[in-house]
Coordinates of C-alpha atoms in Angstrom, one line a residue:
Chain A
M30 CA -88.9 -8.9 44.3
S31 CA -90.9 -5.8 43.8
D32 CA -88.9 -3.9 46.5
S33 CA -85.6 -4.8 44.8
T34 CA -86.8 -3.6 41.4
L35 CA -87.9 -0.4 42.9
A36 CA -84.6 0.1 44.6
D37 CA -82.9 -0.8 41.4
R38 CA -85.0 1.6 39.4
S39 CA -83.9 4.5 41.5
A40 CA -80.3 3.2 41.6
S41 CA -80.0 2.8 37.9
A42 CA -81.0 6.5 37.5
Q43 CA -78.0 7.6 39.6
E44 CA -74.4 7.4 38.6
T45 CA -73.2 5.9 41.8
P46 CA -70.3 3.4 41.6
R47 CA -71.4 -0.1 41.0
R48 CA -70.1 -1.5 44.4
A49 CA -72.3 1.0 46.3
R50 CA -75.3 0.1 44.1
V51 CA -75.0 -3.6 44.7
S52 CA -74.8 -3.2 48.4
H53 CA -78.3 -1.8 48.3
G54 CA -79.6 -4.9 46.5
T55 CA -81.5 -7.6 48.3
L56 CA -78.8 -10.2 47.7
E57 CA -76.1 -8.6 49.8
P58 CA -77.6 -9.0 53.3
S59 CA -78.4 -12.6 52.9
R60 CA -75.0 -13.3 51.6
G61 CA -73.5 -11.5 54.6
G62 CA -75.6 -13.7 56.8
A63 CA -74.4 -16.9 55.2
A64 CA -70.8 -15.8 55.4
S65 CA -71.0 -15.1 59.1
S66 CA -72.6 -18.5 59.9
P67 CA -69.3 -20.2 60.8
D68 CA -69.0 -17.8 63.7
T69 CA -72.4 -18.6 65.1
P70 CA -72.7 -21.2 67.9
E71 CA -73.9 -23.8 65.4
G72 CA -70.5 -24.5 63.9
P73 CA -68.4 -25.2 67.1
I74 CA -71.1 -27.4 68.6
S75 CA -71.3 -29.6 65.6
T76 CA -67.6 -30.1 65.4
A77 CA -67.3 -30.8 69.1
N78 CA -70.0 -33.4 68.8
T79 CA -68.2 -35.5 66.3
A80 CA -64.8 -35.0 67.9
Q81 CA -65.5 -36.2 71.5
G82 CA -69.0 -37.6 71.7
E83 CA -68.2 -41.2 70.6
P84 CA -71.4 -42.7 71.9
A85 CA -73.5 -39.8 70.8
S86 CA -72.2 -39.9 67.2
T87 CA -72.7 -43.7 66.8
P88 CA -75.7 -44.0 64.5
V89 CA -78.5 -46.2 65.2
R90 CA -78.0 -49.6 63.4
R91 CA -81.1 -50.6 61.6
P92 CA -81.6 -54.3 60.6
G93 CA -82.0 -53.4 56.9
D94 CA -78.7 -51.5 56.9
R95 CA -77.0 -54.4 58.7
V96 CA -78.3 -57.0 56.2
F97 CA -77.4 -54.9 53.2
R98 CA -74.0 -54.1 54.6
G99 CA -73.3 -57.8 55.3
A100 CA -74.4 -58.7 51.8
A101 CA -72.2 -56.1 50.2
V102 CA -69.1 -56.9 52.2
G103 CA -69.7 -60.6 51.7
S104 CA -69.9 -60.2 47.9
G105 CA -66.8 -58.0 47.9
A106 CA -64.9 -60.5 50.0
F107 CA -66.1 -63.4 47.9
I108 CA -64.6 -62.2 44.7
V109 CA -61.2 -61.6 46.3
V110 CA -61.3 -65.0 47.9
L111 CA -62.3 -66.6 44.6
I112 CA -59.5 -65.0 42.7
A113 CA -57.0 -65.9 45.4
A114 CA -58.3 -69.5 45.4
I115 CA -57.9 -69.8 41.6
G116 CA -54.4 -68.5 41.8
L117 CA -53.6 -70.8 44.7
F118 CA -55.1 -73.8 42.8
L119 CA -53.0 -73.1 39.8
L120 CA -49.9 -72.7 41.9
L121 CA -50.4 -75.9 44.0
Q122 CA -51.1 -78.0 40.9
A123 CA -48.2 -76.5 39.0
V124 CA -45.4 -76.9 41.6
P125 CA -44.9 -80.7 41.3
A126 CA -44.8 -80.5 37.6
L127 CA -42.4 -77.6 37.7
R128 CA -40.1 -79.6 40.1
A129 CA -40.1 -82.6 37.7
N130 CA -39.4 -80.3 34.7
Q131 CA -36.1 -81.1 33.0
V132 CA -35.8 -77.8 31.0
G133 CA -36.2 -74.2 32.1
F134 CA -39.9 -73.4 32.2
L135 CA -39.4 -69.7 31.3
T136 CA -36.3 -70.1 29.2
S137 CA -37.1 -73.0 26.9
G138 CA -39.7 -73.5 24.2
V139 CA -39.6 -77.3 24.1
W140 CA -42.9 -78.9 24.9
N141 CA -42.7 -82.7 25.3
T142 CA -45.0 -84.1 27.9
T143 CA -45.7 -87.6 26.5
D144 CA -43.5 -89.2 29.1
P145 CA -44.5 -88.2 32.6
N146 CA -41.1 -89.3 33.9
G147 CA -39.1 -87.1 31.6
L148 CA -41.2 -84.0 31.5
Q149 CA -39.9 -81.2 29.3
F150 CA -42.0 -78.1 29.0
G151 CA -41.0 -74.4 28.5
I152 CA -43.3 -71.5 27.9
L153 CA -41.2 -69.4 25.6
Y154 CA -42.6 -70.2 22.2
L155 CA -46.2 -70.2 23.5
L156 CA -45.6 -66.8 25.1
W157 CA -44.3 -65.4 21.8
V158 CA -47.4 -66.6 19.8
T159 CA -49.7 -65.4 22.6
V160 CA -48.3 -61.9 22.8
A161 CA -47.7 -61.6 19.1
T162 CA -51.3 -62.5 18.1
S163 CA -52.8 -60.3 20.8
V164 CA -50.7 -57.3 20.2
L165 CA -51.2 -57.5 16.4
A166 CA -55.0 -57.8 17.1
L167 CA -54.8 -54.8 19.4
A168 CA -52.9 -52.7 16.9
L169 CA -55.4 -53.5 14.2
A170 CA -58.5 -53.1 16.3
M171 CA -57.7 -50.0 18.2
P172 CA -57.8 -47.4 15.4
V173 CA -60.8 -49.1 13.7
S174 CA -62.7 -49.1 17.0
L175 CA -61.8 -45.4 17.6
G176 CA -63.2 -44.6 14.2
I177 CA -66.4 -46.6 14.7
A178 CA -67.0 -45.2 18.2
L179 CA -66.5 -41.6 17.0
F180 CA -68.6 -42.2 13.9
L181 CA -71.4 -43.6 16.1
T182 CA -71.3 -40.9 18.6
H183 CA -70.6 -37.7 16.6
Y184 CA -71.0 -38.3 12.9
A185 CA -73.7 -40.9 12.2
P186 CA -77.2 -39.6 11.6
R187 CA -79.3 -40.5 14.6
R188 CA -81.5 -42.9 12.7
L189 CA -78.4 -44.9 11.6
A190 CA -76.4 -44.7 14.8
R191 CA -78.6 -47.0 16.9
P192 CA -79.0 -49.9 14.5
F193 CA -75.4 -49.7 13.6
A194 CA -74.4 -49.9 17.3
Y195 CA -76.6 -53.0 17.6
V196 CA -74.8 -54.6 14.6
V197 CA -71.4 -53.9 16.3
D198 CA -72.7 -55.4 19.5
L199 CA -74.0 -58.4 17.7
L200 CA -70.4 -59.1 16.5
A201 CA -69.5 -59.7 20.1
A202 CA -72.2 -62.3 20.4
V203 CA -70.8 -64.5 17.6
P204 CA -69.3 -67.6 19.3
S205 CA -65.5 -67.9 19.0
I206 CA -65.8 -71.3 17.2
I207 CA -67.5 -69.5 14.4
F208 CA -64.8 -67.0 14.2
G209 CA -62.3 -69.8 14.2
L210 CA -64.0 -71.7 11.3
W211 CA -64.4 -68.4 9.4
G212 CA -60.8 -67.6 10.0
I213 CA -59.3 -70.8 8.8
K214 CA -61.7 -71.5 6.0
V215 CA -62.5 -68.1 4.6
L216 CA -60.3 -65.3 5.9
G217 CA -57.1 -67.2 6.1
P218 CA -57.0 -68.3 2.4
T219 CA -58.1 -64.8 1.4
L220 CA -55.2 -63.3 3.3
V221 CA -52.6 -65.5 1.8
P222 CA -51.9 -63.2 -1.1
V223 CA -51.6 -60.3 1.3
A224 CA -49.3 -62.3 3.5
E225 CA -47.2 -63.3 0.5
W226 CA -47.0 -59.7 -0.7
L227 CA -45.9 -58.5 2.7
S228 CA -43.3 -61.2 3.0
R229 CA -42.0 -60.4 -0.4
N230 CA -41.8 -56.7 -0.1
L231 CA -41.1 -56.2 3.6
G232 CA -39.2 -59.4 4.2
F233 CA -36.2 -57.5 5.4
V234 CA -38.1 -56.6 8.5
P235 CA -37.9 -59.7 10.8
L236 CA -41.6 -59.5 11.6
F237 CA -42.5 -60.1 7.9
A238 CA -39.8 -62.6 7.2
P239 CA -40.9 -66.2 6.5
G240 CA -41.9 -68.0 9.7
N241 CA -41.7 -71.5 10.9
V242 CA -44.7 -72.7 8.9
S243 CA -45.5 -72.2 5.3
I244 CA -47.3 -68.9 4.4
G245 CA -49.7 -70.8 2.1
G246 CA -51.2 -72.7 5.0
A247 CA -52.6 -69.5 6.5
G248 CA -52.3 -71.0 10.0
N249 CA -50.1 -68.3 11.3
V250 CA -49.9 -65.4 13.7
F251 CA -51.0 -63.0 11.0
T252 CA -54.3 -64.7 10.3
A253 CA -54.9 -65.3 14.0
G254 CA -54.2 -61.6 14.8
V255 CA -56.7 -60.4 12.1
V256 CA -59.4 -62.8 13.4
L257 CA -58.7 -61.7 17.0
A258 CA -58.9 -58.1 15.9
V259 CA -62.4 -58.7 14.6
M260 CA -63.3 -60.4 17.8
I261 CA -62.2 -57.7 20.1
L262 CA -63.4 -54.9 17.9
P263 CA -66.9 -54.8 19.4
V264 CA -65.7 -54.8 23.0
I265 CA -63.4 -51.8 22.4
T266 CA -66.0 -50.0 20.3
A267 CA -68.9 -50.5 22.8
V268 CA -66.9 -49.2 25.8
S269 CA -65.3 -46.3 23.9
R270 CA -68.7 -45.3 22.5
E271 CA -70.2 -45.1 25.9
V272 CA -67.3 -42.9 27.1
F273 CA -67.4 -40.7 24.1
E274 CA -71.1 -40.3 24.4
R275 CA -70.7 -38.9 27.9
T276 CA -68.5 -35.9 26.8
P277 CA -70.1 -33.0 28.5
K278 CA -72.3 -30.9 26.2
E279 CA -70.7 -27.7 27.6
H280 CA -67.3 -28.7 26.4
I281 CA -68.6 -29.6 22.9
E282 CA -70.5 -26.3 22.6
G283 CA -67.5 -24.4 24.0
A284 CA -65.3 -25.8 21.3
L285 CA -67.9 -25.2 18.5
A286 CA -68.5 -21.6 19.8
L287 CA -64.8 -20.9 19.3
G288 CA -65.2 -21.8 15.7
A289 CA -64.0 -25.4 15.8
T290 CA -64.9 -27.6 12.9
K291 CA -66.5 -30.9 13.8
W292 CA -63.1 -32.7 13.7
E293 CA -61.4 -30.0 15.7
M294 CA -64.2 -30.2 18.3
V295 CA -63.7 -34.0 18.5
R296 CA -60.0 -33.5 18.8
T297 CA -60.1 -30.8 21.5
T298 CA -63.0 -32.2 23.6
V299 CA -64.2 -35.7 22.9
I300 CA -60.9 -37.5 22.5
P301 CA -59.2 -35.9 25.6
F302 CA -62.3 -36.6 27.6
G303 CA -62.6 -40.2 26.5
K304 CA -58.9 -41.1 26.3
A305 CA -58.7 -42.9 29.6
G306 CA -61.9 -44.9 28.8
Y307 CA -60.6 -45.7 25.4
V308 CA -57.3 -47.0 26.8
S309 CA -59.1 -49.2 29.4
A310 CA -61.4 -50.4 26.6
S311 CA -58.4 -51.5 24.6
M312 CA -56.9 -53.3 27.6
L313 CA -60.2 -55.1 28.1
G314 CA -59.9 -56.2 24.4
L315 CA -56.3 -57.2 24.9
G316 CA -57.4 -59.3 27.9
R317 CA -59.9 -61.1 25.8
A318 CA -57.4 -61.6 23.0
L319 CA -54.8 -63.1 25.3
G320 CA -57.3 -65.6 26.7
E321 CA -59.0 -66.5 23.4
T322 CA -58.8 -70.3 22.9
V323 CA -61.1 -72.0 20.5
A324 CA -60.7 -69.7 17.5
L325 CA -56.9 -69.9 17.7
Y326 CA -57.1 -73.7 18.3
L327 CA -58.6 -74.0 14.9
I328 CA -56.5 -71.4 13.1
L329 CA -52.9 -71.9 14.2
S330 CA -50.9 -74.7 12.5
G331 CA -49.1 -76.7 15.1
T332 CA -45.3 -77.0 14.9
N333 CA -42.5 -77.9 17.2
A334 CA -40.0 -75.7 15.4
A335 CA -38.7 -72.6 17.1
P336 CA -40.5 -69.5 16.0
K337 CA -38.6 -66.9 14.0
L338 CA -40.2 -64.0 15.7
S339 CA -42.2 -63.4 12.5
F340 CA -45.9 -62.8 11.9
F341 CA -45.9 -65.9 9.7
D342 CA -44.9 -68.2 12.6
G343 CA -47.3 -71.0 13.5
G344 CA -47.5 -72.8 16.9
A345 CA -49.9 -72.3 19.7
T346 CA -50.9 -69.7 22.2
I347 CA -50.9 -70.6 25.9
A348 CA -54.6 -71.1 25.8
S349 CA -54.8 -73.1 22.6
K350 CA -51.9 -75.3 23.8
I351 CA -53.8 -76.1 26.9
A352 CA -56.9 -77.0 24.8
L353 CA -54.7 -79.1 22.6
G354 CA -53.3 -81.0 25.6
S355 CA -56.6 -81.8 27.1
G356 CA -56.1 -85.5 26.3
E357 CA -53.1 -85.7 28.6
F358 CA -54.8 -84.4 31.8
N359 CA -55.3 -87.9 33.2
N360 CA -51.8 -87.8 34.5
E361 CA -51.3 -85.4 37.4
L362 CA -47.8 -84.3 36.5
T363 CA -48.6 -83.8 32.8
A364 CA -51.7 -81.8 33.7
G365 CA -49.5 -79.8 36.1
A366 CA -47.4 -78.7 33.1
Y367 CA -50.4 -77.3 31.4
I368 CA -51.6 -75.7 34.6
A369 CA -48.2 -74.0 35.0
A370 CA -48.7 -72.5 31.5
G371 CA -52.2 -71.4 32.7
L372 CA -50.6 -69.7 35.6
V373 CA -48.5 -67.7 33.3
L374 CA -51.5 -66.6 31.3
F375 CA -53.3 -65.7 34.5
A376 CA -50.4 -63.6 35.6
L377 CA -50.2 -62.0 32.1
T378 CA -53.8 -60.9 32.0
F379 CA -53.4 -59.6 35.6
A380 CA -50.4 -57.6 34.5
V381 CA -52.2 -56.2 31.5
N382 CA -55.1 -55.1 33.7
A383 CA -52.8 -53.5 36.3
L384 CA -51.0 -51.7 33.5
A385 CA -54.3 -50.4 32.1
R386 CA -55.3 -49.1 35.5
T387 CA -52.0 -47.4 36.0
I388 CA -52.3 -45.7 32.6
V389 CA -55.8 -44.5 33.3
A390 CA -54.9 -43.3 36.8
G391 CA -51.9 -41.5 35.4
R392 CA -54.0 -39.8 32.7
K393 CA -56.6 -38.7 35.3
G394 CA -53.9 -37.3 37.6
S395 CA -52.3 -35.2 34.8
A396 CA -55.6 -33.9 33.5
Chain B
M20 CA -64.3 -4.5 14.9
A21 CA -67.5 -4.2 16.9
K22 CA -70.4 -4.8 14.5
R23 CA -74.1 -4.1 14.7
I24 CA -76.6 -6.9 14.6
D25 CA -80.0 -6.7 12.9
I26 CA -82.4 -9.6 13.5
K27 CA -85.1 -9.5 10.9
D28 CA -88.3 -11.5 11.3
V29 CA -86.5 -14.6 12.8
N30 CA -88.6 -17.7 13.5
I31 CA -86.9 -20.6 15.2
Y32 CA -88.1 -24.2 15.2
Y33 CA -87.0 -27.4 17.0
G34 CA -88.3 -30.0 14.5
K35 CA -92.0 -29.2 14.2
F36 CA -92.1 -27.2 17.4
H37 CA -92.3 -23.5 16.7
A38 CA -90.0 -22.1 19.5
V39 CA -89.7 -18.4 18.7
D40 CA -92.1 -16.4 16.7
S41 CA -91.0 -13.6 14.4
V42 CA -88.4 -11.6 16.3
T43 CA -87.1 -8.3 14.9
L44 CA -84.7 -6.2 16.8
S45 CA -81.4 -4.3 16.3
V46 CA -78.3 -4.3 18.5
P47 CA -76.1 -1.3 18.0
P48 CA -72.3 -1.7 18.1
R49 CA -70.4 -1.1 21.4
S50 CA -73.4 -1.5 23.6
V51 CA -74.9 -4.1 25.9
T52 CA -78.3 -5.5 25.1
A53 CA -80.0 -7.7 27.7
F54 CA -82.6 -10.3 26.9
I55 CA -84.9 -10.9 29.8
G56 CA -88.1 -13.0 30.2
P57 CA -89.5 -16.1 32.0
S58 CA -88.0 -19.6 31.4
G59 CA -88.9 -21.1 28.1
C60 CA -89.7 -17.8 26.4
G61 CA -86.9 -18.3 23.8
K62 CA -84.4 -15.7 24.8
S63 CA -81.6 -18.2 24.9
T64 CA -82.8 -19.7 21.7
V65 CA -82.6 -16.3 20.0
L66 CA -79.2 -15.7 21.4
R67 CA -77.9 -19.0 20.1
S68 CA -79.3 -18.2 16.7
L69 CA -77.0 -15.2 16.6
N70 CA -73.9 -17.3 16.1
R71 CA -75.6 -20.4 14.6
M72 CA -75.0 -22.4 17.7
H73 CA -78.7 -23.2 17.6
E74 CA -78.3 -25.6 14.8
V75 CA -76.0 -27.8 16.9
T76 CA -79.2 -29.2 18.3
P77 CA -80.5 -31.9 16.0
G78 CA -83.7 -30.8 14.1
A79 CA -83.3 -27.1 15.0
R80 CA -83.6 -24.5 12.2
V81 CA -84.0 -20.8 11.7
E82 CA -86.0 -18.8 9.3
G83 CA -85.4 -15.1 8.7
Q84 CA -82.3 -13.0 8.6
V85 CA -79.6 -12.2 11.1
L86 CA -77.5 -9.4 9.6
L87 CA -74.0 -8.7 10.9
D88 CA -73.2 -5.2 9.6
G89 CA -75.6 -5.9 6.8
E90 CA -74.4 -9.4 5.9
D91 CA -76.8 -12.3 6.5
I92 CA -75.1 -15.0 8.6
Y93 CA -77.7 -17.4 7.3
A94 CA -76.9 -16.8 3.6
A95 CA -76.3 -20.0 1.7
N96 CA -72.6 -19.4 1.1
V97 CA -71.8 -18.7 4.8
D98 CA -69.9 -21.3 6.8
P99 CA -71.2 -21.5 10.4
V100 CA -67.7 -22.2 11.6
E101 CA -66.6 -18.8 10.2
V102 CA -69.6 -17.2 11.9
R103 CA -68.7 -18.6 15.2
R104 CA -65.1 -17.4 14.8
T105 CA -66.4 -13.8 14.6
I106 CA -69.1 -14.0 17.2
G107 CA -67.9 -15.3 20.5
M108 CA -70.0 -16.9 23.1
V109 CA -69.9 -17.4 26.9
F110 CA -72.1 -20.0 28.4
Q111 CA -74.2 -20.4 31.5
R112 CA -71.8 -22.8 33.2
P113 CA -68.1 -22.1 33.0
N114 CA -66.7 -24.6 30.5
P115 CA -62.9 -24.3 30.2
F116 CA -61.4 -27.4 28.5
P117 CA -60.5 -29.6 31.4
T118 CA -57.4 -31.2 29.8
M119 CA -55.9 -27.9 28.8
S120 CA -53.8 -25.5 30.9
I121 CA -55.0 -21.9 31.5
R122 CA -52.8 -20.7 28.7
D123 CA -53.9 -23.3 26.3
N124 CA -57.6 -22.6 27.1
V125 CA -57.1 -18.9 26.3
V126 CA -55.4 -19.4 23.0
A127 CA -57.5 -22.4 22.0
G128 CA -59.5 -20.3 19.5
L129 CA -56.3 -18.9 17.9
R130 CA -54.8 -22.4 17.7
L131 CA -58.0 -23.5 15.8
A132 CA -57.5 -20.5 13.5
G133 CA -54.0 -21.8 12.8
V134 CA -51.8 -19.4 14.7
K135 CA -48.7 -21.2 15.8
N136 CA -46.2 -18.5 16.7
R137 CA -45.4 -19.0 20.3
K138 CA -44.6 -15.3 21.0
R139 CA -47.8 -14.1 19.4
L140 CA -49.8 -16.7 21.4
D141 CA -48.2 -15.5 24.7
E142 CA -49.0 -11.9 23.9
V143 CA -52.6 -12.7 23.1
C144 CA -52.8 -14.8 26.2
E145 CA -51.7 -12.0 28.4
R146 CA -53.8 -9.4 26.7
S147 CA -56.9 -11.5 26.9
L148 CA -56.4 -12.4 30.5
R149 CA -55.8 -8.8 31.3
G150 CA -58.9 -7.9 29.3
A151 CA -60.9 -10.4 31.4
N152 CA -59.4 -9.0 34.7
L153 CA -57.9 -12.4 35.4
W154 CA -54.2 -11.8 34.7
E155 CA -53.0 -10.8 38.1
E156 CA -54.7 -13.9 39.6
V157 CA -53.3 -16.5 37.3
K158 CA -50.1 -15.1 35.8
D159 CA -48.0 -17.4 38.0
R160 CA -49.8 -20.6 37.1
L161 CA -50.6 -20.3 33.4
D162 CA -49.5 -24.0 33.0
K163 CA -51.9 -25.3 35.6
P164 CA -55.2 -26.7 34.4
G165 CA -58.1 -24.3 34.0
G166 CA -60.4 -26.6 36.0
G167 CA -58.5 -25.7 39.2
L168 CA -59.8 -22.2 39.2
S169 CA -62.9 -21.0 41.2
G170 CA -66.2 -20.8 39.3
G171 CA -65.9 -17.0 38.9
Q172 CA -62.3 -17.3 37.7
Q173 CA -63.3 -20.1 35.3
Q174 CA -66.0 -17.9 33.8
R175 CA -63.6 -15.0 33.3
L176 CA -61.2 -17.6 31.8
C177 CA -64.0 -18.4 29.3
I178 CA -64.5 -14.8 28.6
A179 CA -60.7 -14.4 28.0
R180 CA -61.0 -17.4 25.6
A181 CA -63.8 -15.8 23.8
I182 CA -62.2 -12.4 23.4
A183 CA -58.8 -13.8 22.5
V184 CA -59.9 -14.2 18.9
Q185 CA -61.1 -10.6 18.9
P186 CA -64.7 -11.3 17.9
D187 CA -67.1 -8.7 16.5
V188 CA -69.8 -9.7 18.9
L189 CA -69.8 -11.3 22.3
L190 CA -72.9 -13.4 23.3
M191 CA -73.4 -14.3 26.9
D192 CA -76.0 -16.9 28.0
E193 CA -76.7 -16.3 31.7
P194 CA -73.0 -15.9 32.4
C195 CA -73.5 -15.3 36.1
S196 CA -76.2 -17.8 37.0
A197 CA -73.8 -20.3 38.4
L198 CA -71.7 -17.7 40.3
D199 CA -71.7 -16.2 43.7
P200 CA -72.5 -12.4 44.1
I201 CA -68.8 -11.4 44.4
S202 CA -67.9 -13.2 41.1
T203 CA -71.0 -11.9 39.5
L204 CA -69.9 -8.4 40.4
A205 CA -66.5 -9.0 38.8
I206 CA -68.2 -10.2 35.6
E207 CA -70.5 -7.3 35.5
D208 CA -67.7 -4.8 35.9
L209 CA -65.9 -6.7 33.1
I210 CA -69.0 -6.4 30.8
T211 CA -69.1 -2.7 31.3
E212 CA -65.4 -2.5 30.3
L213 CA -65.8 -4.8 27.4
K214 CA -68.5 -2.8 25.7
Q215 CA -65.9 -0.2 24.8
D216 CA -64.7 -2.7 22.2
Y217 CA -67.4 -5.2 21.7
T218 CA -71.1 -5.5 20.8
I219 CA -72.5 -7.5 23.7
V220 CA -75.8 -9.5 24.0
I221 CA -76.5 -11.0 27.4
V222 CA -79.3 -13.3 28.5
T223 CA -80.1 -13.0 32.1
H224 CA -82.7 -14.1 34.6
N225 CA -81.6 -11.5 37.0
M226 CA -83.4 -8.2 36.3
Q227 CA -81.2 -6.2 38.5
Q228 CA -78.3 -7.4 36.5
A229 CA -80.1 -6.4 33.3
A230 CA -80.7 -3.0 34.8
R231 CA -77.1 -2.6 35.9
V232 CA -75.2 -3.7 32.9
S233 CA -77.3 -3.1 29.8
D234 CA -78.0 -0.1 27.6
Q235 CA -81.0 -1.7 25.9
T236 CA -83.3 -4.4 27.2
A237 CA -85.5 -6.8 25.2
F238 CA -88.3 -8.5 27.0
F239 CA -89.5 -11.9 25.7
N240 CA -92.6 -13.8 26.8
L241 CA -94.8 -16.7 25.7
A242 CA -98.5 -16.8 25.5
G243 CA -98.7 -20.2 27.1
V244 CA -97.3 -23.7 27.4
G245 CA -96.6 -25.0 23.9
Q246 CA -96.9 -21.6 22.3
P247 CA -93.9 -20.0 20.7
G248 CA -91.9 -17.3 22.5
R249 CA -92.1 -13.8 21.2
L250 CA -90.5 -10.5 21.7
V251 CA -92.8 -8.3 23.7
E252 CA -90.8 -5.1 23.5
V253 CA -87.3 -3.7 23.2
D254 CA -86.2 -0.3 24.4
D255 CA -83.6 1.6 26.4
T256 CA -83.0 -0.2 29.7
E257 CA -84.0 2.9 31.7
K258 CA -87.3 3.1 29.9
I259 CA -88.1 -0.6 30.2
F260 CA -87.4 -0.5 34.0
S261 CA -89.2 2.8 34.7
N262 CA -91.9 3.2 32.1
P263 CA -92.4 0.2 29.9
S264 CA -94.9 0.6 27.1
Q265 CA -96.4 -2.9 27.5
K266 CA -98.3 -4.1 30.5
A267 CA -96.8 -7.6 30.3
T268 CA -93.3 -6.0 30.7
E269 CA -94.3 -4.0 33.7
D270 CA -96.0 -7.1 35.3
Y271 CA -92.8 -9.1 34.8
I272 CA -90.3 -6.6 36.0
S273 CA -92.4 -5.6 39.0
G274 CA -92.6 -9.3 40.0
R275 CA -96.3 -9.8 39.4
F276 CA -95.5 -12.9 37.5
G277 CA -92.5 -15.0 36.3

């Protein structure tokens, strides 16, 4: 170090061009050495070794490695086998019932399984209620979750952020049956005036037109969607918050140093960074909403009438229909009808997950 | 547009911890001032107090005055966002916005300032990239993401981004510490060119670099662990490196400690 500063002292006095000066520095020779290292014998030998020397390159297998490797591979294989087994079970149980079905499973909405010899079951109405409640829930929960997650990570004072995050997480721990009770006894009746107002003023939009159950009963897609939104809110918030928290400090400071306001900083760094995570968090929430059973079992008013593709339709989701039908499972064929419906739900959640992954992968690729 | 900076009796705190004790120094316009000193001596902290980036850290605060051409940037009616628009900063690690193209990175500051005219943005983009000696290397791939460049190119991209808004002052926090010697050389050449137009303050751990690029050097030190950092001396670079007036400075630059 002292040599270099001496050299530099004399160098800084002269007016030599910078390139010449630097080459006197201590850094230059060592750099040269590093750059020429690929030409030294070391390089070729190591590549030759891995290329031809099969026995030489085989590493020693230690028992610990083998056990751990076995355990890891076993666990990985187990989960794949498990999922395949569930799919296969659903399929095998569903096939006899599907054979005996007297209406189109995917094209009909009739559900009449009281007579095992004249099975009539179609998934159409159930599918509508399932998708409508879940999508409505997602549409309501996504912006709110984004707001909460951003508030917790970048706006809330530190002392407030942590307890607030706990409260949000606590929301996820409330059992669904409680949400169901609250939905039908408290939230539903409160929402009735809102629903009536929407129906009155936006009735020309089919989604807000009167549905197949009375609005006053509150047991409709609208109430169910709002309750589901509350239920998936903590999931989306928790995952998004963790992603937003991991925004690199360099990017945040880079934006602030350019004269970004807090919101501009969030918009230029935090949101682009966390977008993929936020989308997958939302899909996670959607998955939960699609499969939610007990809350919707309590909330939705049953009806056999065809839905009018309105938020004020009643009926059942696939999951709540299966719960409703649990009394009929003693007959193999009838149970098969419900299992076929379960299979559709299984495929639907699978598709949602696959979609989420594609979106996330696409985002990453373009970034 | 280059402005002078007068730091007057600045004390900096992180919560209760007194990080920097009473720094007073002046940075003349169109010159390069280097801050050197051992780790933890507060040189980066002082640098970050010059554009109020310091207060991004929770609990951090500054006492004293930082005058930009006579105007206190810590005055009650001054918006830190405005301060940062006129005092640019380049960081230790290159930090282009990963989701933005090279062009969008360069004009990010202008976009924040509300400039929308496409032609104007393109002009500034080219001028800034030329100013950062990067234009020839990237002119054919302006729409590619900035993250695809090499470390040295990314750092020059960050410099282009900082000068695109034509700041009064350019602060550089160890801009070459994550770069190889060739890229370091390119940045140092660039600093020498940029001082024609800007007032530059650079923090560096590399004393040769301070000797090469700066006109004035400030040496910071701290009395011990837990003690606040302080300014030991500030003088012409040539004098600091040949005949410093303080013993501590001589010990440091001659490698006897630190």
